[in-house]
Coordinates of C-alpha atoms (C1' of nucleotides) in Angstrom, one line a residue:
Chain A
M842 CA 16.6 14.3 19.4
T843 CA 15.9 16.6 17.6
K844 CA 12.2 17.9 16.0
R845 CA 13.4 17.1 12.5
D846 CA 14.5 13.9 14.0
D847 CA 11.4 13.4 16.0
L848 CA 8.8 13.9 12.4
I849 CA 10.8 11.0 10.5
K850 CA 10.4 8.5 13.5
T851 CA 7.2 9.2 14.2
A852 CA 6.0 9.6 10.5
F853 CA 7.9 6.1 10.1
E854 CA 6.2 4.6 12.7
L855 CA 2.7 5.7 11.6
F856 CA 3.4 5.0 7.3
Y857 CA 4.8 1.6 8.7
Q858 CA 1.3 0.7 10.5
H859 CA -1.1 2.4 8.5
G860 CA 0.1 3.1 5.5
V861 CA 1.2 6.6 3.7
H862 CA -1.7 7.8 2.5
S863 CA -3.6 6.8 5.2
V864 CA -1.6 9.2 7.9
G865 CA -2.2 12.6 7.9
I866 CA 0.6 15.4 8.1
N867 CA -1.7 16.9 10.8
Q868 CA -2.0 13.6 12.7
I869 CA 2.1 13.1 12.9
L870 CA 2.1 17.2 14.5
A871 CA 0.2 16.2 16.8
E872 CA 2.1 12.9 18.0
T873 CA 4.9 14.7 17.6
G874 CA 3.4 18.3 19.8
V875 CA 5.3 19.8 16.7
A876 CA 4.2 22.9 15.1
K877 CA 3.2 22.7 11.3
K878 CA 5.3 25.9 10.4
T879 CA 7.9 23.6 11.8
L880 CA 7.7 20.6 10.1
Y881 CA 7.5 22.6 6.9
S882 CA 10.4 24.7 7.3
H883 CA 12.5 21.6 7.6
F884 CA 10.4 19.1 4.8
A885 CA 8.8 21.2 1.7
S886 CA 6.4 18.7 1.7
K887 CA 4.5 15.7 2.5
E888 CA 7.1 13.6 -0.2
A889 CA 9.9 15.7 1.1
L890 CA 9.0 14.1 4.7
L891 CA 8.3 10.5 3.3
E892 CA 12.1 10.3 1.0
A893 CA 13.7 11.6 4.3
V894 CA 11.8 8.5 6.2
I895 CA 12.6 6.0 3.6
A896 CA 16.5 7.0 3.8
Y897 CA 15.8 6.5 7.8
R898 CA 14.9 3.3 7.6
D899 CA 17.3 1.9 5.3
E900 CA 20.2 3.1 6.9
R901 CA 18.6 1.2 10.4
F902 CA 17.8 -1.3 8.8
R903 CA 20.7 -1.8 7.0
L904 CA 22.8 -1.0 10.0
W905 CA 21.6 -3.7 11.3
L906 CA 21.6 -6.6 9.1
F907 CA 25.2 -6.5 7.5
G908 CA 26.4 -5.6 11.3
L909 CA 24.6 -9.5 11.8
M910 CA 26.6 -11.1 8.8
D911 CA 29.5 -8.7 8.8
A912 CA 30.4 -10.8 12.1
H913 CA 31.0 -13.4 9.9
T914 CA 33.4 -15.4 7.3
D915 CA 32.7 -18.3 6.6
P916 CA 29.6 -17.8 3.9
E917 CA 26.9 -20.5 5.4
E918 CA 27.6 -19.0 8.5
V919 CA 27.0 -15.2 6.5
V920 CA 23.7 -16.6 5.4
Q921 CA 22.3 -17.7 8.3
A922 CA 23.5 -14.5 10.1
M923 CA 20.9 -13.0 8.0
F924 CA 18.3 -16.0 8.7
D925 CA 18.5 -15.5 12.3
G926 CA 18.3 -11.9 11.9
L927 CA 15.2 -12.2 10.5
D928 CA 13.7 -14.7 13.0
D929 CA 14.3 -11.9 15.5
W930 CA 12.5 -9.5 13.6
F931 CA 10.1 -11.5 13.1
N932 CA 9.6 -12.1 16.7
D933 CA 10.0 -8.6 18.0
R934 CA 13.4 -9.4 18.9
V935 CA 14.8 -6.4 17.6
D936 CA 14.4 -3.2 19.3
V937 CA 15.8 -0.9 17.0
L938 CA 13.5 -2.1 13.7
M939 CA 9.9 -1.4 15.4
P940 CA 7.3 -4.2 16.2
F941 CA 7.5 -6.4 13.1
Q942 CA 4.5 -5.0 10.3
G943 CA 6.6 -6.9 7.2
C944 CA 8.8 -4.6 4.4
F945 CA 8.3 -1.3 4.8
F946 CA 10.0 -0.9 1.3
V947 CA 7.5 -3.6 -0.3
K948 CA 4.2 -1.1 1.5
V949 CA 5.2 2.2 0.1
N950 CA 6.2 1.0 -3.1
A951 CA 2.7 -0.9 -3.4
E952 CA 1.1 2.8 -2.7
F953 CA 3.0 4.1 -5.5
L954 CA 3.8 4.3 -9.7
Q955 CA 6.1 5.2 -11.7
H956 CA 7.7 7.9 -9.1
R957 CA 10.6 8.3 -7.2
V958 CA 9.6 6.6 -4.1
N959 CA 9.8 3.7 -6.6
E960 CA 13.4 3.8 -7.3
L961 CA 14.5 4.5 -3.9
C962 CA 12.9 1.4 -2.6
F963 CA 14.1 -0.8 -5.6
E964 CA 17.4 0.6 -4.3
H965 CA 17.2 -0.5 -1.1
K966 CA 16.9 -4.6 -2.4
Q967 CA 19.1 -3.6 -4.2
A968 CA 22.1 -2.5 -1.8
I969 CA 21.0 -6.3 -0.1
V970 CA 21.9 -8.1 -3.0
D971 CA 25.0 -6.2 -3.8
Y972 CA 26.4 -6.6 0.4
L973 CA 25.2 -10.4 -0.7
V974 CA 27.1 -10.4 -3.6
R975 CA 30.2 -8.5 -2.3
R976 CA 30.2 -11.1 0.4
L977 CA 29.6 -14.4 -1.5
S978 CA 32.3 -13.0 -3.9
Q979 CA 34.6 -13.9 -1.3
H980 CA 34.5 -17.7 -1.7
Y981 CA 32.5 -18.6 -4.4
A982 CA 33.6 -17.8 -8.9
A983 CA 31.3 -14.7 -9.8
E984 CA 29.2 -16.4 -12.0
A985 CA 27.8 -18.9 -8.5
A986 CA 28.1 -15.9 -6.1
Q987 CA 25.8 -13.9 -8.0
R988 CA 23.6 -16.5 -8.7
L989 CA 23.3 -17.6 -5.1
A990 CA 22.7 -13.9 -4.6
S991 CA 19.3 -13.8 -6.2
Q992 CA 18.0 -17.5 -4.5
L993 CA 18.9 -15.7 -1.4
A994 CA 17.4 -12.5 -1.4
L995 CA 14.0 -14.7 -2.8
L996 CA 13.8 -16.2 -0.1
K997 CA 14.8 -13.5 2.6
E998 CA 11.5 -12.3 0.5
G999 CA 9.7 -14.8 0.6
A1000 CA 10.2 -15.4 4.3
I1001 CA 8.5 -11.9 5.2
A1002 CA 6.1 -12.4 2.9
Q1003 CA 5.3 -15.0 4.4
A1004 CA 6.2 -13.7 8.1
Y1005 CA 3.6 -11.2 7.6
L1006 CA 1.0 -11.8 5.2
G1007 CA 1.1 -15.4 6.2
K1008 CA 0.9 -14.8 9.4
D1009 CA 4.2 -17.7 10.2
R1010 CA 6.2 -16.3 12.2
Q1011 CA 8.6 -18.9 11.4
A1012 CA 8.9 -18.2 8.2
A1013 CA 12.8 -17.1 8.7
Q1014 CA 13.0 -20.9 9.2
V1015 CA 11.3 -22.1 7.0
A1016 CA 13.8 -20.0 4.6
W1017 CA 17.1 -20.9 6.5
R1018 CA 16.4 -24.8 6.4
L1019 CA 16.1 -23.8 2.2
A1020 CA 19.1 -22.1 2.1
Q1021 CA 21.1 -24.6 4.0
G1022 CA 20.2 -26.9 0.6
L1023 CA 21.6 -24.3 -1.5
L1024 CA 25.2 -23.9 0.2
S1025 CA 26.1 -27.0 0.3
T1026 CA 24.7 -28.7 -2.5
G1027 CA 25.8 -25.6 -4.8
R1028 CA 22.8 -25.9 -7.0
Chain B
M34 CA -21.1 -7.2 -18.8
T35 CA -23.2 -5.9 -16.2
K36 CA -22.2 -2.4 -14.9
R37 CA -21.8 -3.7 -11.5
D38 CA -19.3 -6.3 -13.3
D39 CA -17.7 -3.1 -15.4
L40 CA -17.7 -1.2 -11.8
I41 CA -15.6 -4.3 -9.5
K42 CA -13.9 -4.6 -12.9
T43 CA -12.4 -0.9 -13.3
A44 CA -12.2 -0.8 -9.7
F45 CA -9.5 -3.3 -9.8
E46 CA -7.6 -2.3 -12.2
L47 CA -6.9 1.1 -10.9
F48 CA -7.0 0.2 -6.8
Y49 CA -3.9 -3.0 -8.2
Q50 CA -1.9 0.3 -10.0
H51 CA -2.2 3.0 -8.2
G52 CA -3.6 1.3 -4.2
V53 CA -6.7 2.1 -2.9
H54 CA -6.4 5.2 -1.6
S55 CA -4.7 7.1 -4.4
V56 CA -8.3 6.2 -6.4
G57 CA -11.2 8.1 -6.1
I58 CA -14.7 7.0 -6.0
N59 CA -14.7 9.8 -9.0
Q60 CA -12.2 7.8 -11.6
I61 CA -13.8 5.1 -11.4
L62 CA -17.0 6.0 -12.2
A63 CA -15.5 8.6 -15.2
E64 CA -13.3 5.7 -16.4
T65 CA -16.5 3.5 -16.1
G66 CA -19.0 6.1 -17.4
V67 CA -21.4 4.5 -14.6
A68 CA -23.3 7.4 -12.7
K69 CA -22.6 7.8 -9.0
K70 CA -25.9 7.0 -7.8
T71 CA -25.4 3.6 -9.9
L72 CA -22.8 2.3 -7.9
Y73 CA -24.5 3.0 -4.9
S74 CA -27.3 1.5 -5.5
H75 CA -24.8 -1.4 -5.7
F76 CA -22.4 -0.8 -3.4
A77 CA -23.4 0.7 0.2
S78 CA -20.0 2.3 0.2
K79 CA -16.5 2.1 -1.2
E80 CA -14.9 -0.7 1.3
A81 CA -17.8 -2.5 0.0
L82 CA -16.8 -2.3 -3.8
L83 CA -13.1 -3.0 -2.4
E84 CA -14.1 -6.6 -1.3
A85 CA -16.5 -7.1 -3.8
V86 CA -13.0 -6.2 -5.5
I87 CA -10.8 -9.1 -3.9
A88 CA -13.1 -11.7 -4.5
Y89 CA -13.5 -10.5 -7.6
R90 CA -9.4 -11.1 -8.1
D91 CA -9.7 -14.0 -5.9
E92 CA -11.9 -16.1 -7.8
R93 CA -10.2 -15.4 -11.2
F94 CA -6.8 -15.6 -9.4
R95 CA -7.4 -19.1 -8.0
L96 CA -9.5 -20.2 -11.1
W97 CA -6.3 -19.8 -13.2
L98 CA -3.9 -21.5 -11.3
F99 CA -5.7 -24.2 -10.1
G100 CA -6.9 -24.9 -13.4
L101 CA -3.0 -25.3 -14.9
M102 CA -2.0 -27.1 -11.7
D103 CA -5.1 -29.2 -11.7
A104 CA -4.1 -30.5 -15.2
H105 CA -1.8 -33.0 -13.5
T106 CA -1.0 -36.0 -10.7
D107 CA 2.6 -36.3 -10.3
P108 CA 3.5 -33.8 -8.0
E109 CA 6.9 -32.6 -9.6
E110 CA 4.4 -31.5 -12.5
V111 CA 2.1 -29.8 -10.2
V112 CA 4.6 -27.5 -8.9
Q113 CA 6.1 -26.7 -11.7
A114 CA 2.7 -26.1 -12.9
M115 CA 2.8 -23.2 -10.6
F116 CA 5.8 -21.8 -11.3
D117 CA 5.5 -22.1 -14.9
G118 CA 2.2 -19.8 -14.4
L119 CA 3.9 -17.6 -12.2
D120 CA 6.4 -17.3 -14.7
D121 CA 3.8 -16.7 -17.2
W122 CA 2.2 -14.4 -15.1
F123 CA 5.5 -12.0 -15.0
N124 CA 6.4 -11.7 -18.3
D125 CA 2.0 -10.7 -19.2
R126 CA 1.3 -14.3 -21.0
V127 CA -1.6 -14.4 -18.8
D128 CA -4.4 -12.0 -19.5
V129 CA -6.9 -13.0 -17.4
L130 CA -4.4 -11.7 -14.8
M131 CA -3.6 -8.0 -15.9
P132 CA -0.2 -6.7 -16.5
F133 CA 1.8 -8.0 -13.8
Q134 CA 1.9 -5.4 -11.1
G135 CA 3.2 -7.7 -8.2
C136 CA 0.3 -9.3 -5.6
F137 CA -3.2 -7.3 -5.3
F138 CA -3.2 -8.9 -2.1
V139 CA -0.3 -8.4 -0.9
K140 CA -0.5 -4.4 -2.0
V141 CA -4.1 -4.1 -0.6
N142 CA -3.2 -5.4 2.5
A143 CA -0.2 -2.4 3.1
E144 CA -3.3 0.0 2.6
F145 CA -4.8 -1.5 6.2
L146 CA -4.4 -2.3 9.8
Q147 CA -6.7 -4.2 11.7
H148 CA -9.0 -3.8 9.5
R149 CA -12.0 -6.5 7.2
V150 CA -9.4 -6.7 4.0
N151 CA -6.8 -7.6 5.9
E152 CA -8.6 -11.1 6.3
L153 CA -9.7 -11.1 3.5
C154 CA -6.0 -10.9 1.6
F155 CA -5.3 -13.7 4.2
E156 CA -7.8 -15.8 2.9
H157 CA -7.1 -15.3 -0.4
K158 CA -3.2 -16.6 0.7
Q159 CA -4.5 -19.7 2.8
A160 CA -6.6 -20.9 0.7
I161 CA -3.9 -21.6 -1.6
V162 CA -1.3 -23.2 1.0
D163 CA -4.7 -25.7 1.7
Y164 CA -4.7 -26.4 -1.8
L165 CA -1.4 -27.3 -2.1
V166 CA -1.4 -29.4 1.0
R167 CA -4.8 -31.5 -0.5
R168 CA -2.6 -32.0 -3.9
L169 CA 0.7 -32.6 -2.0
S170 CA -1.3 -35.2 0.9
Q171 CA -1.7 -37.9 -2.6
H172 CA 2.1 -38.2 -2.5
Y173 CA 3.1 -37.6 0.8
A174 CA 2.3 -38.3 4.2
A175 CA 0.3 -35.2 5.8
E176 CA 3.4 -34.0 7.4
A177 CA 6.1 -34.0 4.8
A178 CA 2.8 -32.1 3.0
Q179 CA 2.1 -29.8 5.3
R180 CA 6.4 -28.3 5.1
L181 CA 6.1 -28.8 1.7
A182 CA 3.4 -26.8 1.1
S183 CA 4.7 -24.0 3.6
Q184 CA 7.7 -24.1 2.1
L185 CA 6.7 -23.8 -1.7
A186 CA 4.1 -21.1 -1.1
L187 CA 7.5 -19.6 0.3
L188 CA 8.9 -19.7 -2.5
K189 CA 5.9 -18.6 -4.6
E190 CA 5.4 -15.1 -2.6
G191 CA 9.7 -14.4 -3.0
A192 CA 9.0 -15.1 -6.6
I193 CA 6.6 -12.4 -7.1
A194 CA 8.2 -9.8 -4.6
Q195 CA 11.7 -10.3 -6.8
A196 CA 9.5 -10.2 -9.4
Y197 CA 8.0 -6.9 -9.3
L198 CA 10.1 -4.9 -6.9
G199 CA 13.3 -6.5 -7.2
K200 CA 12.2 -6.1 -11.1
D201 CA 13.5 -9.4 -11.8
R202 CA 10.9 -11.1 -14.6
Q203 CA 13.0 -14.9 -13.9
A204 CA 12.3 -14.9 -10.8
A205 CA 9.6 -17.6 -11.1
Q206 CA 12.5 -19.7 -12.6
V207 CA 14.6 -19.0 -10.0
A208 CA 12.4 -20.5 -7.8
W209 CA 11.2 -23.4 -9.6
R210 CA 14.8 -24.4 -9.5
L211 CA 15.1 -24.3 -5.4
A212 CA 11.4 -26.3 -5.6
Q213 CA 13.3 -28.8 -7.4
G214 CA 15.7 -29.5 -5.2
L215 CA 13.1 -29.6 -2.3
L216 CA 11.2 -32.4 -3.8
S217 CA 13.9 -35.0 -5.1
T218 CA 16.1 -34.7 -1.6
G219 CA 12.8 -34.3 0.5
R220 CA 14.5 -32.6 2.5
Chain C
dC1275 C1' 17.5 46.7 27.6
dG1276 C1' 15.3 45.5 23.1
dA1277 C1' 15.9 43.5 19.0
dA1278 C1' 16.1 39.0 16.4
dT1279 C1' 15.5 34.0 16.1
dG1280 C1' 13.3 30.2 16.1
dG1281 C1' 9.3 27.9 18.0
dT1282 C1' 4.1 27.0 19.0
dA1283 C1' -1.1 27.7 18.0
dG1284 C1' -4.3 27.6 15.2
dA1285 C1' -7.1 29.7 11.7
dC1286 C1' -7.7 29.6 6.7
dA1287 C1' -7.3 28.3 2.0
dG1288 C1' -8.1 25.3 -1.4
dA1289 C1' -8.8 21.3 -3.0
dT1290 C1' -10.7 16.6 -3.1
dC1291 C1' -12.9 13.3 -0.3
dG1292 C1' -17.1 9.9 0.0
dG1293 C1' -21.9 10.1 -0.6
dT1294 C1' -26.4 12.1 -0.4
dC1295 C1' -30.5 13.7 -3.6
dT1296 C1' -32.6 15.9 -7.0
dA1297 C1' -34.1 16.3 -11.8
dC1298 C1' -34.4 14.3 -16.3
dC1299 C1' -34.1 10.9 -19.9
dT1300 C1' -34.8 6.4 -22.1
dC1301 C1' -36.2 2.5 -22.5
dT1302 C1' -40.2 -1.6 -21.2
dG1303 C1' -45.1 -3.5 -20.7
dT1304 C1' -49.4 -3.5 -21.0
Chain D
dA1073 C1' -50.8 6.4 -25.1
dC1074 C1' -48.9 6.0 -20.7
dA1075 C1' -46.8 5.0 -16.1
dG1076 C1' -43.5 3.3 -14.0
dA1077 C1' -38.4 1.8 -13.4
dG1078 C1' -33.7 2.2 -14.2
dG1079 C1' -30.3 5.0 -15.7
dT1080 C1' -27.1 9.3 -16.1
dA1081 C1' -25.8 14.1 -15.0
dG1082 C1' -23.8 16.2 -11.4
dA1083 C1' -25.0 20.1 -8.0
dC1084 C1' -24.4 20.2 -3.3
dC1085 C1' -22.9 18.8 1.5
dG1086 C1' -20.1 18.2 5.3
dA1087 C1' -15.2 16.0 6.7
dT1088 C1' -10.4 16.0 5.6
dC1089 C1' -6.3 16.7 3.1
dT1090 C1' -1.7 19.8 2.1
dG1091 C1' 0.4 23.9 2.5
dT1092 C1' 0.4 29.5 4.4
dC1093 C1' -0.3 32.6 6.8
dT1094 C1' -0.9 35.4 10.8
dA1095 C1' -0.1 36.4 15.9
dC1096 C1' 1.6 35.2 19.6
dC1097 C1' 5.6 33.6 23.4
dA1098 C1' 10.4 32.5 24.9
dT1099 C1' 15.2 32.6 24.8
dT1100 C1' 19.5 34.4 23.5
dC1101 C1' 22.5 38.1 22.3
dG1102 C1' 24.1 42.3 21.8

DNA sequence: CGAATGGTAGACAGATCGGTCTACCTCTGT
DNA sequence: ACAGAGGTAGACCGATCTGTCTACCATTCG
């Protein structure tokens, strides 16, 4: 593992747990054992490091989630794979995502306003909606696929929020039950 | 308006928009025109001010939301009142809540870990679930009321998340459609 | 061998933070 | 008129922040 990767991974863990503004550069350096000059040779600023961290988490999360869903073709199974995955995440059965602390992008987004990172967080969420639309379009009309994707995204975000702040580790199952109603009735 | 109230209101607006750690005491003082000594005569620390801000927002939000829902008795109307209210909030038609910037409690919660304010944020969410259970218990069995409240809370949080980070101002209507399916089928 | 490269350790600068304290001003009640 | 209360303005303190810079060390390569 390169020092650059080590910095990104450690920064992610600290940002994820304590928030971006609560974590200092020196804390990240102490945790990794990397020298300050090395950090600033890889990243122009703390903000540049944060952007790399966002890209890192975005890639990890999407690869994990889409990997689960790619294994199915039936739309109900595709969607179930997502909520089953969320259930695993909420209950810390997914090593690659680190212990569950809510949605990293929601948390980062909460700390900034009219800032470049807000756009990056939005793009992550949008990429997941786009994937849902793409998969659902194989079995539904364009309009229905779009509507279903919006509804499923809402259920996914609701589940994450309830699992974290609401401390309901079974929120993914609640969301999945609601999603089943959607897929069967085609509301 | 007392200086104390002015401080709380201004601190809320700044914390809500930019995050707690991004806003300094001096910024709040400059905005209100209150002297630093006056602030520290009312609040022991920035953290104490934050706790007062949380209590302020909690009261305002609950009074607004419960006020809407208290006006109805039929469970479907009670729930519809909630999602109609959310729709008004997302589209800035509720002066008392300030321009929509997502859920204040979710944002504050994101900036702290194992901290007193996390508990306060949780209590706000719990108070709303408790209210839902109480209202639904008038027309449903205890178990069904509990299950419905969990589902509705998930839909509410999902709508807020989608409206803010997802930039979907119609998220409340999406959530309401899903809620209608719940109430009619009694799933 | 000896120069260059790329790392470490950490002092340092400049800004900003939360919080304290002094000095002054302006009302109010007697 | 005058004492006291409560406000303002802002200097000030120590801590901490991001980011720069110097000095040194280890490895590698000609």
